[in-house]
Coordinates of C-alpha atoms and ligand atoms in Angstrom, one line a residue:
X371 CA 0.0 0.0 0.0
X372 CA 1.5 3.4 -0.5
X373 CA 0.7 6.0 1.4
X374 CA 1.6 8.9 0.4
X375 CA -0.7 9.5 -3.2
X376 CA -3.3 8.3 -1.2
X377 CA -3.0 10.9 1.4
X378 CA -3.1 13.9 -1.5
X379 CA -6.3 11.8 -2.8
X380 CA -7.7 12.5 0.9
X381 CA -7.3 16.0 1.1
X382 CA -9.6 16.9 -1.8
X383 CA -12.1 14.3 -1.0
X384 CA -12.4 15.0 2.4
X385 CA -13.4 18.7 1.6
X386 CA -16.0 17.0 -0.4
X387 CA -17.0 14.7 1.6
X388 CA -17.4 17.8 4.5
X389 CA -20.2 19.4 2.0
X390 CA -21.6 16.3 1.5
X391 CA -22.2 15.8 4.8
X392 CA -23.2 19.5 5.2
X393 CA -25.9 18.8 2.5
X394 CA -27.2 15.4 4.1
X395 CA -27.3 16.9 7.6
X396 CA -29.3 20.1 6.3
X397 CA -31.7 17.5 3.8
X398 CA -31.7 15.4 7.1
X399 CA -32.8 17.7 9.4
X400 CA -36.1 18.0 7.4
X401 CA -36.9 14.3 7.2
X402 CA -36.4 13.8 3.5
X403 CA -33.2 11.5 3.2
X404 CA -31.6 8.6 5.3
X405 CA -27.9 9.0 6.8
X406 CA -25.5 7.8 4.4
X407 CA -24.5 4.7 6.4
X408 CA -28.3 2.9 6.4
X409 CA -28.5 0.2 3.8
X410 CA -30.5 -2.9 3.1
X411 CA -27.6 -4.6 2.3
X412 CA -29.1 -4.9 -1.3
X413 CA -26.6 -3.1 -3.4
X414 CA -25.4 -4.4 -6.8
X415 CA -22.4 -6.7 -5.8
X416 CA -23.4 -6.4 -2.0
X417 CA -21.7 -9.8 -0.6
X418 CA -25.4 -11.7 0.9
X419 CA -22.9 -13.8 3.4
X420 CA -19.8 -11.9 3.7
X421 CA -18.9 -9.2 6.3
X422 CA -18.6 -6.0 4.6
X423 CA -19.2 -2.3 6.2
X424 CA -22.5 -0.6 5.8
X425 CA -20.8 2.1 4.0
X426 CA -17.2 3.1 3.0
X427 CA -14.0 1.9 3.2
X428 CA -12.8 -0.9 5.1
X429 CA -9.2 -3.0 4.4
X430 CA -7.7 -5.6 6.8
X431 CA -9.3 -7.3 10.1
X432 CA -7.6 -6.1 12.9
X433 CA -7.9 -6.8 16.7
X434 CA -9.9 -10.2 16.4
X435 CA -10.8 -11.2 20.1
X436 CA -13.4 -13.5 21.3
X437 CA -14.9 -13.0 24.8
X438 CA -18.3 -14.6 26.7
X439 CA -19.9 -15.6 23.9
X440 CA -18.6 -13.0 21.6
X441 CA -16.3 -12.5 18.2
X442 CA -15.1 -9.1 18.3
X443 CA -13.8 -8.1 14.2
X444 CA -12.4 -4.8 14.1
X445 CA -11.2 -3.6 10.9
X446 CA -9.3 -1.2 9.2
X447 CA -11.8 1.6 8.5
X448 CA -12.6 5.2 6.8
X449 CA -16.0 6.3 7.4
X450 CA -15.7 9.6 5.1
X451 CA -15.0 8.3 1.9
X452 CA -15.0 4.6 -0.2
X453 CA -11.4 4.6 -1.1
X454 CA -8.5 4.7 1.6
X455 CA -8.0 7.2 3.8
X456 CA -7.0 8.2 7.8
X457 CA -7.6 5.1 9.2
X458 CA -10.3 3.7 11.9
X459 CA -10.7 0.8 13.8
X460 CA -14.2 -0.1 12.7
X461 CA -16.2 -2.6 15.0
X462 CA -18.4 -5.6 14.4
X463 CA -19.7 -8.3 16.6
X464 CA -21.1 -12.0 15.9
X465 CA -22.2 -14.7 18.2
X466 CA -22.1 -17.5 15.7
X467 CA -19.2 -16.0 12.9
X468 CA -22.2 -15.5 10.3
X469 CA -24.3 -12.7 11.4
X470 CA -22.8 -9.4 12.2
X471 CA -24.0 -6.5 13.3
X472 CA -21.9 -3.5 12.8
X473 CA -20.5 -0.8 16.0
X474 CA -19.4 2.2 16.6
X475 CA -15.9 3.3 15.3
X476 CA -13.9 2.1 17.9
X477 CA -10.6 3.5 17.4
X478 CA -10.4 7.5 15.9
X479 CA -7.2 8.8 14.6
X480 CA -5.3 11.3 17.2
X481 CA -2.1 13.6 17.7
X482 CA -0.1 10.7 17.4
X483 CA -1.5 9.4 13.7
X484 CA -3.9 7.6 12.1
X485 CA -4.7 3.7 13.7
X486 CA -3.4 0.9 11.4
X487 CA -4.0 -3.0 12.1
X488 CA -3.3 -4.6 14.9
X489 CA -4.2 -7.3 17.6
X490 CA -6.9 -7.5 20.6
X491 CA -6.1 -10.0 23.8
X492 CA -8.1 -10.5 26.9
X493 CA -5.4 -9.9 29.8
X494 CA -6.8 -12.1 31.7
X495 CA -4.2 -12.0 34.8
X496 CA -4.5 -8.1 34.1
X497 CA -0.6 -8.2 33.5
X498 CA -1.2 -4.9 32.1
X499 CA -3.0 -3.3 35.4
X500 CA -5.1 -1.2 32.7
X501 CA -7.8 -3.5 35.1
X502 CA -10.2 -1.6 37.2
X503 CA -12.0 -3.1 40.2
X504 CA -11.7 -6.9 39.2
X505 CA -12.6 -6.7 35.9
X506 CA -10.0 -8.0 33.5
X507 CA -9.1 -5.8 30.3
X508 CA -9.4 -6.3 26.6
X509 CA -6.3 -4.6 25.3
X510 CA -5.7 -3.8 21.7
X511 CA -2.0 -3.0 20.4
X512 CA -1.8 -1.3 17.0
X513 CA 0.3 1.0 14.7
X514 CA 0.4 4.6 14.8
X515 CA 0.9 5.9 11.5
X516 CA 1.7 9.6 11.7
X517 CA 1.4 11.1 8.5
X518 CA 3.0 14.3 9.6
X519 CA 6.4 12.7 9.9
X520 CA 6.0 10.9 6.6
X521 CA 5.9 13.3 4.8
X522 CA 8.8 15.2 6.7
X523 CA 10.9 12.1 5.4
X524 CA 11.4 11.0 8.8
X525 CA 11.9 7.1 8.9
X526 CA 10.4 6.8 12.6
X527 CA 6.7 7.9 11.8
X528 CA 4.8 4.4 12.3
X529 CA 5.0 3.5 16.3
X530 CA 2.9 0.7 18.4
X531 CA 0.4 1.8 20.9
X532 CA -1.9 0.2 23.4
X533 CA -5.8 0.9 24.1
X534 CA -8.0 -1.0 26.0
X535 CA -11.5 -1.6 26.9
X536 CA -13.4 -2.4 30.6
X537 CA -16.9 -2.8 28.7
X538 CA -16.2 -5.8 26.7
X539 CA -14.8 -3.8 23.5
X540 CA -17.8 -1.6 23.4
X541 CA -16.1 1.5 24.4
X542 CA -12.3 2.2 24.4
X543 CA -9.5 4.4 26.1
X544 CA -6.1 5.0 24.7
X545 CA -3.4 4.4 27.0
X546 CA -2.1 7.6 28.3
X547 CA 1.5 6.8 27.8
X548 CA 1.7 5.7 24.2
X549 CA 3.6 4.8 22.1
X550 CA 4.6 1.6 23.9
X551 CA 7.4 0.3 21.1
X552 CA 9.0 3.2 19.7
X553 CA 10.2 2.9 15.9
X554 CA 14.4 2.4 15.8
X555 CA 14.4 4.0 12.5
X556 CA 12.7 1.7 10.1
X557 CA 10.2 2.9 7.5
X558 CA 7.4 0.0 7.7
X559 CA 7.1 -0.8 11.1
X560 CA 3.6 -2.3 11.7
X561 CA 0.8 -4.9 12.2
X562 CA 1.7 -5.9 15.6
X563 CA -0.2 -9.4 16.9
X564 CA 0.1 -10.1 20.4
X565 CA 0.2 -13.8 22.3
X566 CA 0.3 -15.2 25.5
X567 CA 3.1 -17.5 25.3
X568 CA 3.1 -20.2 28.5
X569 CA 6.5 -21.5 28.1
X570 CA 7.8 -18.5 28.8
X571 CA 5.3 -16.8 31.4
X572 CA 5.3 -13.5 29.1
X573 CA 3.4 -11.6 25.8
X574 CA 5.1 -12.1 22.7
X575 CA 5.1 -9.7 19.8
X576 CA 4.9 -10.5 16.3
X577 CA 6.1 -7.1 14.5
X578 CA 6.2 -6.9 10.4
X579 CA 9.3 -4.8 10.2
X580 CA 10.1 -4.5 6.5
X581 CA 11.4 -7.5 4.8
X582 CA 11.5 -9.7 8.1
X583 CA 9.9 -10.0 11.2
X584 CA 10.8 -8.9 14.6
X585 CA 9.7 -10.9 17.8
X586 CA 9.7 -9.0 21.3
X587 CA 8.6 -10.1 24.6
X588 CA 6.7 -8.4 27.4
X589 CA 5.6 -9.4 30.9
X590 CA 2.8 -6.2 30.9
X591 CA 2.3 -5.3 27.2
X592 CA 4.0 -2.1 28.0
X593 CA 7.5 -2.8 28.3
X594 CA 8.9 -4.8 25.1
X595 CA 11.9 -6.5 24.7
X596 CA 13.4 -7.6 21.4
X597 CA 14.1 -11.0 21.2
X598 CA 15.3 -12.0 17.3
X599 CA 14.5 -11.0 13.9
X600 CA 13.2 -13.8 11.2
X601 CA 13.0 -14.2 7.4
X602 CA 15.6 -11.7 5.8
X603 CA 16.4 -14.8 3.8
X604 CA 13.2 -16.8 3.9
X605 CA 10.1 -16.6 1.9
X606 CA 9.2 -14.3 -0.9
X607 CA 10.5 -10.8 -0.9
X608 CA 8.9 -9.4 -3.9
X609 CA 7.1 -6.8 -1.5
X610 CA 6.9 -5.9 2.1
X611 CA 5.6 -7.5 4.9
X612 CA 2.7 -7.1 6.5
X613 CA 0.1 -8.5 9.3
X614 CA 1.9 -11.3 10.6
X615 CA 0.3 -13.8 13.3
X616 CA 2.3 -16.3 15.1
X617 CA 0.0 -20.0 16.4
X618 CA 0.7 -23.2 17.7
X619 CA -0.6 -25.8 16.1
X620 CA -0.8 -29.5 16.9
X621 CA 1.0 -31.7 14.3
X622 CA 1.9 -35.6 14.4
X623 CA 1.4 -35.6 18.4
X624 CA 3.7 -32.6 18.9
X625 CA 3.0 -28.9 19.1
X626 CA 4.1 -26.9 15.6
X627 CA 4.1 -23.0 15.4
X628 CA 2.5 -21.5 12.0
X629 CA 3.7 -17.7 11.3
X630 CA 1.8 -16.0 8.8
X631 CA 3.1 -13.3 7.0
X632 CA 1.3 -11.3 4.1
X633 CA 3.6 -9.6 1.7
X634 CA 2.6 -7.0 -1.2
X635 CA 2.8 -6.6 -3.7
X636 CA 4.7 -10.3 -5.0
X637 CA 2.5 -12.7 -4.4
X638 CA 2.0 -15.7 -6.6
X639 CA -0.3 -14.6 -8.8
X640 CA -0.2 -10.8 -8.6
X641 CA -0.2 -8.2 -5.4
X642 CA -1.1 -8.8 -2.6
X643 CA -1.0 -12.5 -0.9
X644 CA -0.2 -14.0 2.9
X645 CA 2.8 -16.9 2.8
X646 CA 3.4 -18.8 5.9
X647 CA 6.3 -20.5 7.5
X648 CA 5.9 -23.8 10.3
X649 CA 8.5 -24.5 12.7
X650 CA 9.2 -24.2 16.1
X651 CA 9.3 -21.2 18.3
X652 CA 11.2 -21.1 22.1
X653 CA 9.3 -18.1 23.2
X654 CA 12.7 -16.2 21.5
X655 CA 13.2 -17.2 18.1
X656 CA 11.3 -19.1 15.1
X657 CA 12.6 -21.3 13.2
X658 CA 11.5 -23.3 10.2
X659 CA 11.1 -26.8 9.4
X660 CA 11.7 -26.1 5.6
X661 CA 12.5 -23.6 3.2
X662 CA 9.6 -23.8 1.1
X663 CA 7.4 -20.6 0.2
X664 CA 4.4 -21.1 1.2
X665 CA 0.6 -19.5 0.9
X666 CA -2.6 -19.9 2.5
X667 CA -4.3 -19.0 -0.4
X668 CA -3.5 -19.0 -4.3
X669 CA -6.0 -16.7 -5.3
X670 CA -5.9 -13.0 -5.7
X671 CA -8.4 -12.0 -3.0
X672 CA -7.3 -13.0 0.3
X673 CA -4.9 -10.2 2.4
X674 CA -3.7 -9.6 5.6
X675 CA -5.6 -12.6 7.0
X676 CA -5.1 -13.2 10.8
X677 CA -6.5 -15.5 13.7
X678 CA -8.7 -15.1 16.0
X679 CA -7.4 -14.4 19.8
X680 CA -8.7 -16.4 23.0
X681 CA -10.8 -19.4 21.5
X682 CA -8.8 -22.4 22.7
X683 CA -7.4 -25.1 20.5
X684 CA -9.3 -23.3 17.6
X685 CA -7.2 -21.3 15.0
X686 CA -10.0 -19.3 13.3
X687 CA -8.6 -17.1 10.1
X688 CA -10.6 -14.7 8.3
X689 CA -8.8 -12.1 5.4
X690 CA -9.7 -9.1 3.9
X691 CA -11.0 -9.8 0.6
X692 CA -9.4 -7.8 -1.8
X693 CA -5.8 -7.0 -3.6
X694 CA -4.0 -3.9 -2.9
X695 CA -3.3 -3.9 -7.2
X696 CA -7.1 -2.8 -7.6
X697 CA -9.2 -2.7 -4.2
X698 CA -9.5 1.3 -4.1
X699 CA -11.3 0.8 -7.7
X700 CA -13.4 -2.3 -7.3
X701 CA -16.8 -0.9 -9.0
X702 CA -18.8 -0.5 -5.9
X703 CA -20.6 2.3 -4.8
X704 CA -21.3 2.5 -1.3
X705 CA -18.8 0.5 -0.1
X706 CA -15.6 -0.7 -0.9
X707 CA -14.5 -4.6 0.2
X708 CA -15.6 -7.9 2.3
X709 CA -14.2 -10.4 4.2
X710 CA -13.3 -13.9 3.4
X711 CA -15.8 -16.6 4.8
X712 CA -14.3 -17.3 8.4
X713 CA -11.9 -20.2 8.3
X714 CA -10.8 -23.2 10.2
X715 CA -7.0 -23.8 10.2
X716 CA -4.8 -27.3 10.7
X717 CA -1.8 -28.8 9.6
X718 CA -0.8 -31.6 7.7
X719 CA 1.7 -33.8 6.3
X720 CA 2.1 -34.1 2.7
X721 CA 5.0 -35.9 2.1
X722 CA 6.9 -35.0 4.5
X723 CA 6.3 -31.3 4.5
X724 CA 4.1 -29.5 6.8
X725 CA 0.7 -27.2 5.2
X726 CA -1.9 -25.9 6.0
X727 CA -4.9 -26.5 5.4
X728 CA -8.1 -24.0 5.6
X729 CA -11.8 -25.0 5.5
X730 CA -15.0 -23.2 6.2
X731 CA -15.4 -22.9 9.9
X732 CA -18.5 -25.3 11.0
X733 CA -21.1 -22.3 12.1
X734 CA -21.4 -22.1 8.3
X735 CA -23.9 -24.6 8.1
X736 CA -26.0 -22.3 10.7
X737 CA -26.9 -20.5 7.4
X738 CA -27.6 -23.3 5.1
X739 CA -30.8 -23.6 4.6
X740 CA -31.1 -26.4 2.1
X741 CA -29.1 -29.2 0.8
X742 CA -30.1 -31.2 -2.6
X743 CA -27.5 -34.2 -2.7
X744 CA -26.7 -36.7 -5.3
X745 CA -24.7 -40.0 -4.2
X746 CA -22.9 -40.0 -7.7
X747 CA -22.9 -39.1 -11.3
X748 CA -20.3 -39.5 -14.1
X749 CA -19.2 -36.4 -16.2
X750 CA -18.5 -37.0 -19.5
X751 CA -18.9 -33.5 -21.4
X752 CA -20.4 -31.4 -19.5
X753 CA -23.5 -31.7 -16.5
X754 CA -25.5 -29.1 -15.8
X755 CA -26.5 -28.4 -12.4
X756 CA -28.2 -25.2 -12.6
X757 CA -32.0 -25.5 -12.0
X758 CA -31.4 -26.1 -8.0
X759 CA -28.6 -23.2 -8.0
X760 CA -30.9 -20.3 -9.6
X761 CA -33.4 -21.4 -7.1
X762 CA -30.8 -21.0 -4.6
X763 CA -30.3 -17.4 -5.8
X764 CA -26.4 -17.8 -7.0
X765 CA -26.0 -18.3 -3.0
X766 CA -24.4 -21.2 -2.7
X767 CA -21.9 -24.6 -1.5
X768 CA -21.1 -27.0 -4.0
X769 CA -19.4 -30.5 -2.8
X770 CA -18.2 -33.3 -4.1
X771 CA -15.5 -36.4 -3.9
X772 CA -13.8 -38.1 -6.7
X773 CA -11.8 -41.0 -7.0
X774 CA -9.6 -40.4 -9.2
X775 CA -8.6 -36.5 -10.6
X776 CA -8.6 -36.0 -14.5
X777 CA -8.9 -32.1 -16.5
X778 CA -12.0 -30.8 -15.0
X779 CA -13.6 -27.4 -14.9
X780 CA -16.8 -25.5 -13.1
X781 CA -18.2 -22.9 -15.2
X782 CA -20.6 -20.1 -13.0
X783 CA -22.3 -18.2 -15.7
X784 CA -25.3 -16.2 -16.1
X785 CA -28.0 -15.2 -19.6
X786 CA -25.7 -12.6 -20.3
X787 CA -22.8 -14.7 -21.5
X788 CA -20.5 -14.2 -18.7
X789 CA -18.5 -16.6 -17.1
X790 CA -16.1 -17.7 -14.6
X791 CA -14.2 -20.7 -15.0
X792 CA -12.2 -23.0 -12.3
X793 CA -10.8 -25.9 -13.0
X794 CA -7.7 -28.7 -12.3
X795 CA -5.2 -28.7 -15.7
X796 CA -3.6 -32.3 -14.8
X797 CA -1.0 -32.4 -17.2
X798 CA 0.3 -29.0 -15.1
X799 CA -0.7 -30.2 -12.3
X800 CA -2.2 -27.0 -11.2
X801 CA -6.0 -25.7 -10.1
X802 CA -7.4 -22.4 -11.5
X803 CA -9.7 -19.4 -11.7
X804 CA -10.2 -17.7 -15.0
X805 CA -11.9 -14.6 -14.4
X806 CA -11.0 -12.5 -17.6
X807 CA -14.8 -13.3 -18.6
X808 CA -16.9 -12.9 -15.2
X809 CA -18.1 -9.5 -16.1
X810 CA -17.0 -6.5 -15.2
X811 CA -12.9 -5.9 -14.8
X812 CA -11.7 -2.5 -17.1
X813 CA -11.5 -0.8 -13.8
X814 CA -7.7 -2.7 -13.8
X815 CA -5.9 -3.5 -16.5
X816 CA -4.6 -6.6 -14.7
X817 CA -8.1 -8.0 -12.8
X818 CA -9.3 -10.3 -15.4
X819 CA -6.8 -13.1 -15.6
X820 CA -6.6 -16.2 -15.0
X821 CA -4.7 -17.0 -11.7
X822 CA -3.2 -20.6 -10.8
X823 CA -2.1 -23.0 -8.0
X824 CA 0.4 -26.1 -8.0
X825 CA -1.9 -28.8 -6.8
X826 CA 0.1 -29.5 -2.9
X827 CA -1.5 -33.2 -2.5
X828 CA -0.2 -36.1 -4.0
X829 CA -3.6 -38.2 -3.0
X830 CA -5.0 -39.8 -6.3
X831 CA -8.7 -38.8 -4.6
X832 CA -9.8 -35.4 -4.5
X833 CA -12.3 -33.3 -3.2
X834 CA -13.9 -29.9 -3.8
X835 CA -16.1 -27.2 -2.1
X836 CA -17.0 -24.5 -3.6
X837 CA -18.5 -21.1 -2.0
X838 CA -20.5 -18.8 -4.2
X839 CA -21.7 -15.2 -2.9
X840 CA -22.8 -12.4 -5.0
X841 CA -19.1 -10.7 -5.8
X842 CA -16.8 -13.6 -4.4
X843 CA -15.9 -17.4 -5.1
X844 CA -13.6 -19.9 -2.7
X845 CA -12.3 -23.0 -3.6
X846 CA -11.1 -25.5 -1.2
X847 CA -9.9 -28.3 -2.7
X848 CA -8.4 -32.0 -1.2
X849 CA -9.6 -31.0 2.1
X850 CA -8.7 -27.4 2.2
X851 CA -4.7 -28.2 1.0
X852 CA -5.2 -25.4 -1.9
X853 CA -7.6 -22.7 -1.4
X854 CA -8.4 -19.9 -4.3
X855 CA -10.3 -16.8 -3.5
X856 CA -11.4 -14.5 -6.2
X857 CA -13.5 -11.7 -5.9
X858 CA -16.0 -11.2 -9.4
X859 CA -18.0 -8.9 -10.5
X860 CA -20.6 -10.2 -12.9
X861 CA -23.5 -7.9 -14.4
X862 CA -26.1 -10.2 -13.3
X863 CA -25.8 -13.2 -10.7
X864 CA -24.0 -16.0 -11.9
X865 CA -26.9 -18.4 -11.1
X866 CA -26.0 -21.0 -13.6
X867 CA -23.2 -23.9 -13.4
X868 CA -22.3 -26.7 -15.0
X869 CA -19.3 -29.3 -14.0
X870 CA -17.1 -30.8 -17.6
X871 CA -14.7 -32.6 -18.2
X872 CA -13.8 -34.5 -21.5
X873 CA -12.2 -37.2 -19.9
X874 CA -15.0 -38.7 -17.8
X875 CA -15.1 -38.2 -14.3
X876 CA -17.0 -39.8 -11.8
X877 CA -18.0 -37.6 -8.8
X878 CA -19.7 -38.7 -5.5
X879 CA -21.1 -37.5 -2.6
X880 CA -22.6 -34.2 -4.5
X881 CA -24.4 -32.2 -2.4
X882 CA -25.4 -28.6 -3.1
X883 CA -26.8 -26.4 -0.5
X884 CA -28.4 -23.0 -0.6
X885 CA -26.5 -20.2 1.6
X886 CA -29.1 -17.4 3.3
X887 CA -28.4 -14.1 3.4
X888 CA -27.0 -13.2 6.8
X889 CA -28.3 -9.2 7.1
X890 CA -32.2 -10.0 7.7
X891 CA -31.8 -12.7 10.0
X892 CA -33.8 -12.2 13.0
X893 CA -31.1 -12.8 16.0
Ligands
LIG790 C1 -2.1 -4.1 5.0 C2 -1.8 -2.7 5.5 C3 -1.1 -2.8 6.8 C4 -1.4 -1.4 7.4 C5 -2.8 -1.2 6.9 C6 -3.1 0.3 6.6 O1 -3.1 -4.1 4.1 O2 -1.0 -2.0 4.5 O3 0.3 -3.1 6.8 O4 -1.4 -1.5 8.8 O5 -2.9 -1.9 5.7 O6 -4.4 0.5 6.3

């Protein structure tokens, strides 16, 4: 992301935006018209089961916490305008991961910059003492990006800060003594996650500092300690670093750590993407099993995806779904972005390399409302599945099983011709998502293409589900080894699709089920 044309951009839209406002608040004031943030959700390429902001900008999640009951998803926010701008936290909650229902701005810019991402924990122990009478704090740690200094040229203008929250996250108070992790002179110094690490009895830091991360240690989340750096020579470099996280995961009996790191632009097919590294981590420094780049995603449109903090033995992902190459451009009007479909993290071993894997998180089905199945059917040319899939409204899971894994492809189209296209291309080895016919895509030269994967299992089986909303599509196939996300924005729903493949292929266990919309549910 760069900053500084963006910031220019700002300054004549936010005097716009000012008589906007003026104008609405006058029109307002004599009952005619509605404050720009009320929708019905209904908007041409309004994601039906996606999070996306009622109105405006939003980029990455940021500060993901679950407390009593509650996922907290703040999100990197700028309420005056659709593009980028000074950023917000922005606030949702959900009880189940499905249903949101949008907050107050919880973070506003101040004299020491704008809010980028960053983490949420529940200090349980109140290590901080930001406490009060008993009551344990949420505390959020993020990056203060002070504009001022950048464009002095100063190196030192992004620094992390602390705020916390005695109300369960519905109100928040900056910590009076910020910054708590002064900048040492680097110019992208950012995203930090924060983690109660056991082995060690203290908070450990995951910083994006450049081309490499930095780990610190703290036993209050105030006073931070650098322990090591990781991945100057490591991973792909063909951008910077951004929103890391840092796990354990169970693997083969033993406890593995998984660091996520997104990097833009250079990712595999194009801008923005989020690699990851497993190894092991003391509590000082991370090492990796292998030297292997890695990504959670092959697609185009999953960024600066991160985990969710306090849920147990559950790694819960969810990434902003979009690429830095077009997402102030996407043609939307109200708003601008979504979030992936929440996601359910493991490992495994495929010949003797550790991945990971990402599937739907379970609460999905919460929202499926109907399920047509089919225990097999052979494709030879081309079967057409569309009649239950325009009754479901282009809103939709496909699944299937195959024994064996020949050229195949998935066409989602619609009456007017367009189409999106995914497919396996065996003799490459490699899955895809051809877009450059999905519908609209002149609003970036380099948005309709066709992006690939290298297929990661060697299984002879395979297995696919698909997730279709109004604007997006994720694949996970072979139980969630390779995952493709690709936003789309057709001209009318693609409600038609059709499975082909020239060889013959024999799929079981087909079940397609309808996905509700999640913004007129009655919770
Ligand atoms: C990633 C990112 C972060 C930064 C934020 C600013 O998309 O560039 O590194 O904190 O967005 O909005």
């Amino acid at each position: 992301m760069v900053s500084s044309t963006l910031t220019t951009n700002h300054a004549i839209m936010k005097k716009q935006s000012i008589l906007f406002y003026l104008a609405v608040l006058i029109i307002s004031s004599c009952g005619t018209v509605k404050q720009n943030t009320q929708t019905e959700y209904s908007e041409t390429h309004r994601p039906q089961f996606h999070f996306s902001p009622k109105a405006n900008w939003m980029n990455d999640p940021n500060g993901m916490v679950y407390l009593n009951g509650t996922y907290h998803l703040f999100f990197q926010y700028y309420p005056d305008s659709t593009v980028w701008g000074p950023m917000h936290w922005g606030h949702a909650t959900s009880k189940d991961l499905m249903h949101w229902d949008e907050q107050a701005i919880a973070l506003y810019p101040d004299s020491l910059g704008w809010i980028f991402s960053g983490s949420a924990v529940y200090d349980e122990k109140n290590t901080s003492g930001l406490g009060k009478d008993g009551k344990a704090p949420l505390v959020a740690m993020f990056t203060h990006h002070d504009s001022k200094l950048e464009k002095q040229g100063r190196k030192d203008y992004q620094n992390q800060s602390l705020a916390y929250s005695l109300d369960e996250g519905k109100t928040w108070t900056k910590y009076a003594e910020n910054p708590v992790l002064k900048n040492p002179g680097i110019i992208d110094f950012r995203d930090p996650k924060v983690r109660w690490n056991e082995q060690v009895g203290k908070w450990i830091l995951t910083l994006a500092t450049k081309d490499r991360i930095t780990f610190y240690s703290s036993p209050d989340l105030k006073n931070w300690n650098k322990e090591s750096e990781f991945g100057e020579t490591f991973g792909a470099h063909g951008g910077v670093w951004e929103c890391p996280d840092l796990f354990p995961m169970p693997l083969d009996g033993k406890t593995a750590w998984v660091l996520l790191v997104s990097i833009n632009p250079g990712g595999p097919n194009k801008g923005s993407a989020t690699q990851y590294f497993v190894g092991d981590f003391d509590g000082k420094t991370f090492k990796p099993y292998n030297t292997e780049t890695k990504y959670v995603d092959w697609g185009a449109d999953n960024y600066a995806g991160v985990t969710w903090s306090n849920t147990g033995d559950r790694r819960i992902f969810l990434g902003w779904m979009s690429n830095w190459q077009y997402a102030n451009v996407v043609p939307t009007e109200k708003w601008r972005s979504a979030m992936t479909i929440p996601r359910e993290l493991s490992l495994k071993m495929v010949d003797n390399v550790a991945y990971l894997t990402s599937e739907p998180v379970k609460e999905l089905t919460k929202i499926i409302s109907e399920t047509a199945t089919m225990p097999t059917a052979l494709v030879k040319g081309s079967l057409d599945l569309s009649e239950k899939i325009q009754a479901f409204n282009g809103q939709y899971q496909l699944k299937f099983d195959s024994d064996q894994l020949t050229n195949y492809s998935i066409v989602l189209s619609n009456d007017l011709g367009e189409e999106l296209v995914l497919g396996y291309d065996k003799q490459a080895n490699q899955y895809y998502i051809d877009r450059s016919k999905a519908g609209k895509r002149d609003f970036e030269i380099g948005f309709g293409v066709k992006h690939i994967a290298p297929r990661i299992s060697k299984d002879a089986k395979t297995n696919v589900t698909l997730i279709v909303d109004v604007a997006s599509v994720e694949w996970f196939a072979d139980n969630g080894l390779n995952v493709m996300t690709d936003i789309v924005f057709p001209n009318k729903t693609l409600d038609k699709i059709s499975i082909k493949s020239a060889d013959g292929l024999t799929l079981k266990n087909i079940s397609y089920s309808k996905i509700d919309g999640i913004w007129k549910y009655d919770r």
